[in-house]
Amino acid sequence: MRAVVPGSFDPVTNGHLDVVRRAAALFEQVVVGVGVNPAKAYLFGPDERVALVREATVDLGNLVVEPLGGLLVDFCRRVGADVIVKGGRSAGDFELEVQMAQMNRALTGVETIVLPTSAEWAYVSSTLVRQIASLGGDVAPFVPSCVAERLRARRGTDG
Ligand code: PNS
């Protein structure tokens, strides 16, 4: 069975990777969809977000990373996936995910599985990582090394 793990990944964190890797262990094939949420302002452009997720998952043979445009259910159809896998950090996350799961199932019948994030990473979010990095903090414990390097390089050029 093929699953889609969608997200903004701005940037990909160890919390995302925990969910992505567990999805790759559960399903034969995984497609990570790197999308755009119109409600969000992005630090990294779409190509860079895709490239960083690819670099951080290069060891996984049953996983590909693709840009996700338009509706998530249309993306699932296009790549031949019957299941969406999301990570859930908190009760608030689950509340939102249940509504989206019900809507996506009503749209095309696609199912959603919410994997509780490992406790080790439950407090990590891309928003906090971006904020800490922009103010000169060390985010290396929370992100893959390619992301830590990219954030350091950006800080160097952004002043
Ligand atoms: O959790 P994120 O990072 O905000 O997810 C971003 C993304 C692009 C995966 C999400 O916004 C999405 O699924 N967008 C597709 C639009 C869509 O299908 N909307 C209806 C959802 S019920």
PDB file of C-alpha atoms and ligand atoms in Angstrom:
ATOM      1  CA  MET A   1       0.000   0.000   0.000  1.00  0.00           C
ATOM      2  CA  ARG A   2       1.154   3.521  -0.823  1.00  0.00           C
ATOM      3  CA  ALA A   3       0.818   6.413   1.636  1.00  0.00           C
ATOM      4  CA  VAL A   4       1.223  10.168   1.293  1.00  0.00           C
ATOM      5  CA  VAL A   5       2.815  12.187   4.100  1.00  0.00           C
ATOM      6  CA  PRO A   6       1.918  15.820   3.371  1.00  0.00           C
ATOM      7  CA  GLY A   7       3.253  18.966   4.977  1.00  0.00           C
ATOM      8  CA  SER A   8       4.887  22.343   4.535  1.00  0.00           C
ATOM      9  CA  PHE A   9       8.255  21.224   5.943  1.00  0.00           C
ATOM     10  CA  ASP A  10       9.467  24.823   6.411  1.00  0.00           C
ATOM     11  CA  PRO A  11      11.966  23.462   7.354  1.00  0.00           C
ATOM     12  CA  VAL A  12      11.800  19.696   7.930  1.00  0.00           C
ATOM     13  CA  THR A  13      12.430  18.868  11.617  1.00  0.00           C
ATOM     14  CA  ASN A  14      13.314  15.721  13.546  1.00  0.00           C
ATOM     15  CA  GLY A  15       9.609  15.566  14.500  1.00  0.00           C
ATOM     16  CA  HIS A  16       8.623  15.373  10.814  1.00  0.00           C
ATOM     17  CA  LEU A  17      11.336  12.791  10.170  1.00  0.00           C
ATOM     18  CA  ASP A  18      10.056  10.650  13.048  1.00  0.00           C
ATOM     19  CA  VAL A  19       6.629  10.465  11.390  1.00  0.00           C
ATOM     20  CA  VAL A  20       8.023  10.063   7.853  1.00  0.00           C
ATOM     21  CA  ARG A  21      10.334   7.215   8.903  1.00  0.00           C
ATOM     22  CA  ARG A  22       7.590   5.425  10.829  1.00  0.00           C
ATOM     23  CA  ALA A  23       5.298   5.757   7.784  1.00  0.00           C
ATOM     24  CA  ALA A  24       8.065   4.254   5.605  1.00  0.00           C
ATOM     25  CA  ALA A  25       8.247   1.296   8.011  1.00  0.00           C
ATOM     26  CA  LEU A  26       4.460   0.794   7.935  1.00  0.00           C
ATOM     27  CA  PHE A  27       3.769   1.163   4.199  1.00  0.00           C
ATOM     28  CA  GLU A  28       5.323  -0.379   1.080  1.00  0.00           C
ATOM     29  CA  GLN A  29       5.776   3.016  -0.525  1.00  0.00           C
ATOM     30  CA  VAL A  30       5.652   6.556   0.810  1.00  0.00           C
ATOM     31  CA  VAL A  31       5.327   9.797  -1.132  1.00  0.00           C
ATOM     32  CA  VAL A  32       6.175  12.896   0.901  1.00  0.00           C
ATOM     33  CA  GLY A  33       4.155  15.822  -0.515  1.00  0.00           C
ATOM     34  CA  VAL A  34       5.736  19.205   0.105  1.00  0.00           C
ATOM     35  CA  GLY A  35       2.918  21.717  -0.223  1.00  0.00           C
ATOM     36  CA  VAL A  36       1.859  25.294   0.185  1.00  0.00           C
ATOM     37  CA  ASN A  37      -0.632  26.346   2.848  1.00  0.00           C
ATOM     38  CA  PRO A  38      -1.963  29.750   1.705  1.00  0.00           C
ATOM     39  CA  ALA A  39      -2.402  30.736   5.363  1.00  0.00           C
ATOM     40  CA  LYS A  40       1.358  30.477   5.998  1.00  0.00           C
ATOM     41  CA  ALA A  41       4.318  32.751   5.158  1.00  0.00           C
ATOM     42  CA  TYR A  42       7.282  30.596   4.165  1.00  0.00           C
ATOM     43  CA  LEU A  43      10.975  31.023   4.987  1.00  0.00           C
ATOM     44  CA  PHE A  44      12.189  28.487   2.405  1.00  0.00           C
ATOM     45  CA  GLY A  45      10.907  28.332  -1.178  1.00  0.00           C
ATOM     46  CA  PRO A  46       9.171  25.171  -2.454  1.00  0.00           C
ATOM     47  CA  ASP A  47      12.249  23.812  -4.283  1.00  0.00           C
ATOM     48  CA  GLU A  48      14.462  24.236  -1.251  1.00  0.00           C
ATOM     49  CA  ARG A  49      11.923  22.592   1.073  1.00  0.00           C
ATOM     50  CA  VAL A  50      11.696  19.603  -1.303  1.00  0.00           C
ATOM     51  CA  ALA A  51      15.514  19.408  -1.579  1.00  0.00           C
ATOM     52  CA  LEU A  52      15.998  19.441   2.206  1.00  0.00           C
ATOM     53  CA  VAL A  53      13.399  16.680   2.794  1.00  0.00           C
ATOM     54  CA  ARG A  54      15.068  14.631   0.024  1.00  0.00           C
ATOM     55  CA  GLU A  55      18.504  15.074   1.594  1.00  0.00           C
ATOM     56  CA  ALA A  56      17.220  14.098   5.056  1.00  0.00           C
ATOM     57  CA  THR A  57      15.518  10.918   3.760  1.00  0.00           C
ATOM     58  CA  VAL A  58      18.058   9.803   1.160  1.00  0.00           C
ATOM     59  CA  ASP A  59      18.629   6.503   3.037  1.00  0.00           C
ATOM     60  CA  LEU A  60      14.981   5.407   2.652  1.00  0.00           C
ATOM     61  CA  GLY A  61      14.592   3.237  -0.463  1.00  0.00           C
ATOM     62  CA  ASN A  62      10.770   3.145  -0.464  1.00  0.00           C
ATOM     63  CA  LEU A  63      10.223   6.904  -0.256  1.00  0.00           C
ATOM     64  CA  VAL A  64      10.061   9.743  -2.772  1.00  0.00           C
ATOM     65  CA  VAL A  65       9.591  13.467  -2.181  1.00  0.00           C
ATOM     66  CA  GLU A  66       7.420  15.533  -4.552  1.00  0.00           C
ATOM     67  CA  PRO A  67       6.033  19.070  -4.644  1.00  0.00           C
ATOM     68  CA  LEU A  68       2.322  19.133  -3.734  1.00  0.00           C
ATOM     69  CA  GLY A  69       0.118  21.665  -5.525  1.00  0.00           C
ATOM     70  CA  GLY A  70      -3.662  21.980  -5.383  1.00  0.00           C
ATOM     71  CA  LEU A  71      -5.843  19.683  -3.318  1.00  0.00           C
ATOM     72  CA  LEU A  72      -4.217  16.977  -1.220  1.00  0.00           C
ATOM     73  CA  VAL A  73      -6.848  14.441  -2.352  1.00  0.00           C
ATOM     74  CA  ASP A  74      -5.978  15.145  -6.026  1.00  0.00           C
ATOM     75  CA  PHE A  75      -2.291  14.646  -5.248  1.00  0.00           C
ATOM     76  CA  CYS A  76      -3.123  11.296  -3.568  1.00  0.00           C
ATOM     77  CA  ARG A  77      -5.079  10.208  -6.647  1.00  0.00           C
ATOM     78  CA  ARG A  78      -2.280  11.264  -8.995  1.00  0.00           C
ATOM     79  CA  VAL A  79       0.396   9.304  -7.120  1.00  0.00           C
ATOM     80  CA  GLY A  80      -1.908   6.319  -6.488  1.00  0.00           C
ATOM     81  CA  ALA A  81      -2.074   6.561  -2.691  1.00  0.00           C
ATOM     82  CA  ASP A  82      -5.061   5.332  -0.630  1.00  0.00           C
ATOM     83  CA  VAL A  83      -3.849   6.646   2.702  1.00  0.00           C
ATOM     84  CA  ILE A  84      -2.685   9.965   4.138  1.00  0.00           C
ATOM     85  CA  VAL A  85      -0.360   9.829   7.148  1.00  0.00           C
ATOM     86  CA  LYS A  86      -0.132  12.840   9.460  1.00  0.00           C
ATOM     87  CA  GLY A  87       1.746  13.420  12.697  1.00  0.00           C
ATOM     88  CA  GLY A  88      -0.130  14.575  15.795  1.00  0.00           C
ATOM     89  CA  ARG A  89       1.699  16.337  18.624  1.00  0.00           C
ATOM     90  CA  SER A  90      -1.204  17.324  20.837  1.00  0.00           C
ATOM     91  CA  ALA A  91      -4.965  17.115  21.387  1.00  0.00           C
ATOM     92  CA  GLY A  92      -5.261  20.371  19.432  1.00  0.00           C
ATOM     93  CA  ASP A  93      -3.504  18.803  16.441  1.00  0.00           C
ATOM     94  CA  PHE A  94      -5.829  15.799  16.574  1.00  0.00           C
ATOM     95  CA  GLU A  95      -8.931  17.997  16.612  1.00  0.00           C
ATOM     96  CA  LEU A  96      -7.817  19.712  13.405  1.00  0.00           C
ATOM     97  CA  GLU A  97      -6.670  16.494  11.775  1.00  0.00           C
ATOM     98  CA  VAL A  98     -10.000  14.748  12.444  1.00  0.00           C
ATOM     99  CA  GLN A  99     -11.877  17.508  10.614  1.00  0.00           C
ATOM    100  CA  MET A 100      -9.478  17.411   7.632  1.00  0.00           C
ATOM    101  CA  ALA A 101      -9.557  13.589   7.594  1.00  0.00           C
ATOM    102  CA  GLN A 102     -13.359  13.623   7.453  1.00  0.00           C
ATOM    103  CA  MET A 103     -13.362  16.240   4.692  1.00  0.00           C
ATOM    104  CA  ASN A 104     -10.748  14.408   2.607  1.00  0.00           C
ATOM    105  CA  ARG A 105     -12.637  11.112   3.031  1.00  0.00           C
ATOM    106  CA  ALA A 106     -15.866  12.817   1.963  1.00  0.00           C
ATOM    107  CA  LEU A 107     -14.086  14.222  -1.126  1.00  0.00           C
ATOM    108  CA  THR A 108     -12.560  11.009  -2.530  1.00  0.00           C
ATOM    109  CA  GLY A 109     -12.726   8.224   0.075  1.00  0.00           C
ATOM    110  CA  VAL A 110      -9.039   8.552   0.965  1.00  0.00           C
ATOM    111  CA  GLU A 111      -8.329   7.450   4.546  1.00  0.00           C
ATOM    112  CA  THR A 112      -6.122   9.297   7.064  1.00  0.00           C
ATOM    113  CA  ILE A 113      -3.966   7.819   9.800  1.00  0.00           C
ATOM    114  CA  VAL A 114      -2.655  10.143  12.512  1.00  0.00           C
ATOM    115  CA  LEU A 115       0.542   8.906  14.137  1.00  0.00           C
ATOM    116  CA  PRO A 116       1.209  10.430  17.549  1.00  0.00           C
ATOM    117  CA  THR A 117       4.613  12.112  17.372  1.00  0.00           C
ATOM    118  CA  SER A 118       7.248  10.390  19.507  1.00  0.00           C
ATOM    119  CA  ALA A 119       7.369  12.107  22.913  1.00  0.00           C
ATOM    120  CA  GLU A 120      11.025  12.953  22.244  1.00  0.00           C
ATOM    121  CA  TRP A 121      10.006  15.420  19.503  1.00  0.00           C
ATOM    122  CA  ALA A 122       6.485  16.436  20.581  1.00  0.00           C
ATOM    123  CA  TYR A 123       7.568  19.993  21.469  1.00  0.00           C
ATOM    124  CA  VAL A 124       9.454  20.637  18.213  1.00  0.00           C
ATOM    125  CA  SER A 125       7.803  22.711  15.467  1.00  0.00           C
ATOM    126  CA  SER A 126       9.080  24.391  12.314  1.00  0.00           C
ATOM    127  CA  THR A 127       7.744  27.719  13.638  1.00  0.00           C
ATOM    128  CA  LEU A 128       9.877  27.524  16.799  1.00  0.00           C
ATOM    129  CA  VAL A 129      12.901  26.312  14.824  1.00  0.00           C
ATOM    130  CA  ARG A 130      12.639  29.295  12.435  1.00  0.00           C
ATOM    131  CA  GLN A 131      12.269  31.729  15.322  1.00  0.00           C
ATOM    132  CA  ILE A 132      15.180  30.312  17.340  1.00  0.00           C
ATOM    133  CA  ALA A 133      17.445  30.218  14.271  1.00  0.00           C
ATOM    134  CA  SER A 134      16.568  33.780  13.267  1.00  0.00           C
ATOM    135  CA  LEU A 135      17.534  35.015  16.748  1.00  0.00           C
ATOM    136  CA  GLY A 136      20.872  33.190  16.758  1.00  0.00           C
ATOM    137  CA  GLY A 137      19.927  30.125  18.823  1.00  0.00           C
ATOM    138  CA  ASP A 138      21.240  26.620  18.182  1.00  0.00           C
ATOM    139  CA  VAL A 139      18.643  24.436  16.462  1.00  0.00           C
ATOM    140  CA  ALA A 140      21.016  21.561  15.654  1.00  0.00           C
ATOM    141  CA  PRO A 141      19.388  19.172  18.194  1.00  0.00           C
ATOM    142  CA  PHE A 142      15.965  19.542  16.560  1.00  0.00           C
ATOM    143  CA  VAL A 143      16.644  19.326  12.818  1.00  0.00           C
ATOM    144  CA  PRO A 144      18.681  17.176  10.398  1.00  0.00           C
ATOM    145  CA  SER A 145      22.218  18.457   9.789  1.00  0.00           C
ATOM    146  CA  CYS A 146      21.406  19.677   6.236  1.00  0.00           C
ATOM    147  CA  VAL A 147      18.749  22.001   7.695  1.00  0.00           C
ATOM    148  CA  ALA A 148      20.990  23.258  10.513  1.00  0.00           C
ATOM    149  CA  GLU A 149      23.677  24.105   7.928  1.00  0.00           C
ATOM    150  CA  ARG A 150      21.181  25.822   5.617  1.00  0.00           C
ATOM    151  CA  LEU A 151      19.796  27.930   8.479  1.00  0.00           C
ATOM    152  CA  ARG A 152      23.325  28.919   9.527  1.00  0.00           C
ATOM    153  CA  ALA A 153      24.169  29.877   5.939  1.00  0.00           C
ATOM    154  CA  ARG A 154      20.986  31.952   5.640  1.00  0.00           C
ATOM    155  CA  ARG A 155      21.744  33.780   8.843  1.00  0.00           C
ATOM    156  CA  GLY A 156      25.181  34.550   7.435  1.00  0.00           C
ATOM    157  CA  THR A 157      23.709  36.073   4.256  1.00  0.00           C
ATOM    158  CA  ASP A 158      20.596  37.660   5.795  1.00  0.00           C
ATOM    159  CA  GLY A 159      22.736  39.543   8.284  1.00  0.00           C
TER     160      GLY A 159
HETATM  161  O1  PNS B   1       0.398  21.036   8.025  1.00  0.00           O
HETATM  162  P1  PNS B   1       0.779  22.014   6.951  1.00  0.00           P
HETATM  163  O2  PNS B   1       2.237  22.263   6.928  1.00  0.00           O
HETATM  164  O3  PNS B   1       0.044  23.315   7.037  1.00  0.00           O
HETATM  165  O4  PNS B   1       0.349  21.302   5.573  1.00  0.00           O
HETATM  166  C1  PNS B   1       0.511  21.958   4.371  1.00  0.00           C
HETATM  167  C2  PNS B   1      -0.289  21.257   3.280  1.00  0.00           C
HETATM  168  C3  PNS B   1       0.079  21.874   1.963  1.00  0.00           C
HETATM  169  C4  PNS B   1       0.024  19.795   3.249  1.00  0.00           C
HETATM  170  C5  PNS B   1      -1.785  21.449   3.577  1.00  0.00           C
HETATM  171  O5  PNS B   1      -2.058  22.809   3.700  1.00  0.00           O
HETATM  172  C6  PNS B   1      -2.660  20.830   2.497  1.00  0.00           C
HETATM  173  O6  PNS B   1      -2.993  19.671   2.582  1.00  0.00           O
HETATM  174  N1  PNS B   1      -2.990  21.600   1.466  1.00  0.00           N
HETATM  175  C7  PNS B   1      -3.741  21.121   0.330  1.00  0.00           C
HETATM  176  C8  PNS B   1      -5.088  21.830   0.206  1.00  0.00           C
HETATM  177  C9  PNS B   1      -6.213  20.922   0.592  1.00  0.00           C
HETATM  178  O7  PNS B   1      -6.299  19.779   0.171  1.00  0.00           O
HETATM  179  N2  PNS B   1      -7.099  21.451   1.444  1.00  0.00           N
HETATM  180  C10 PNS B   1      -8.224  20.748   1.979  1.00  0.00           C
HETATM  181  C11 PNS B   1      -7.828  19.981   3.228  1.00  0.00           C
HETATM  182  S1  PNS B   1      -9.210  19.229   4.000  1.00  0.00           S
END
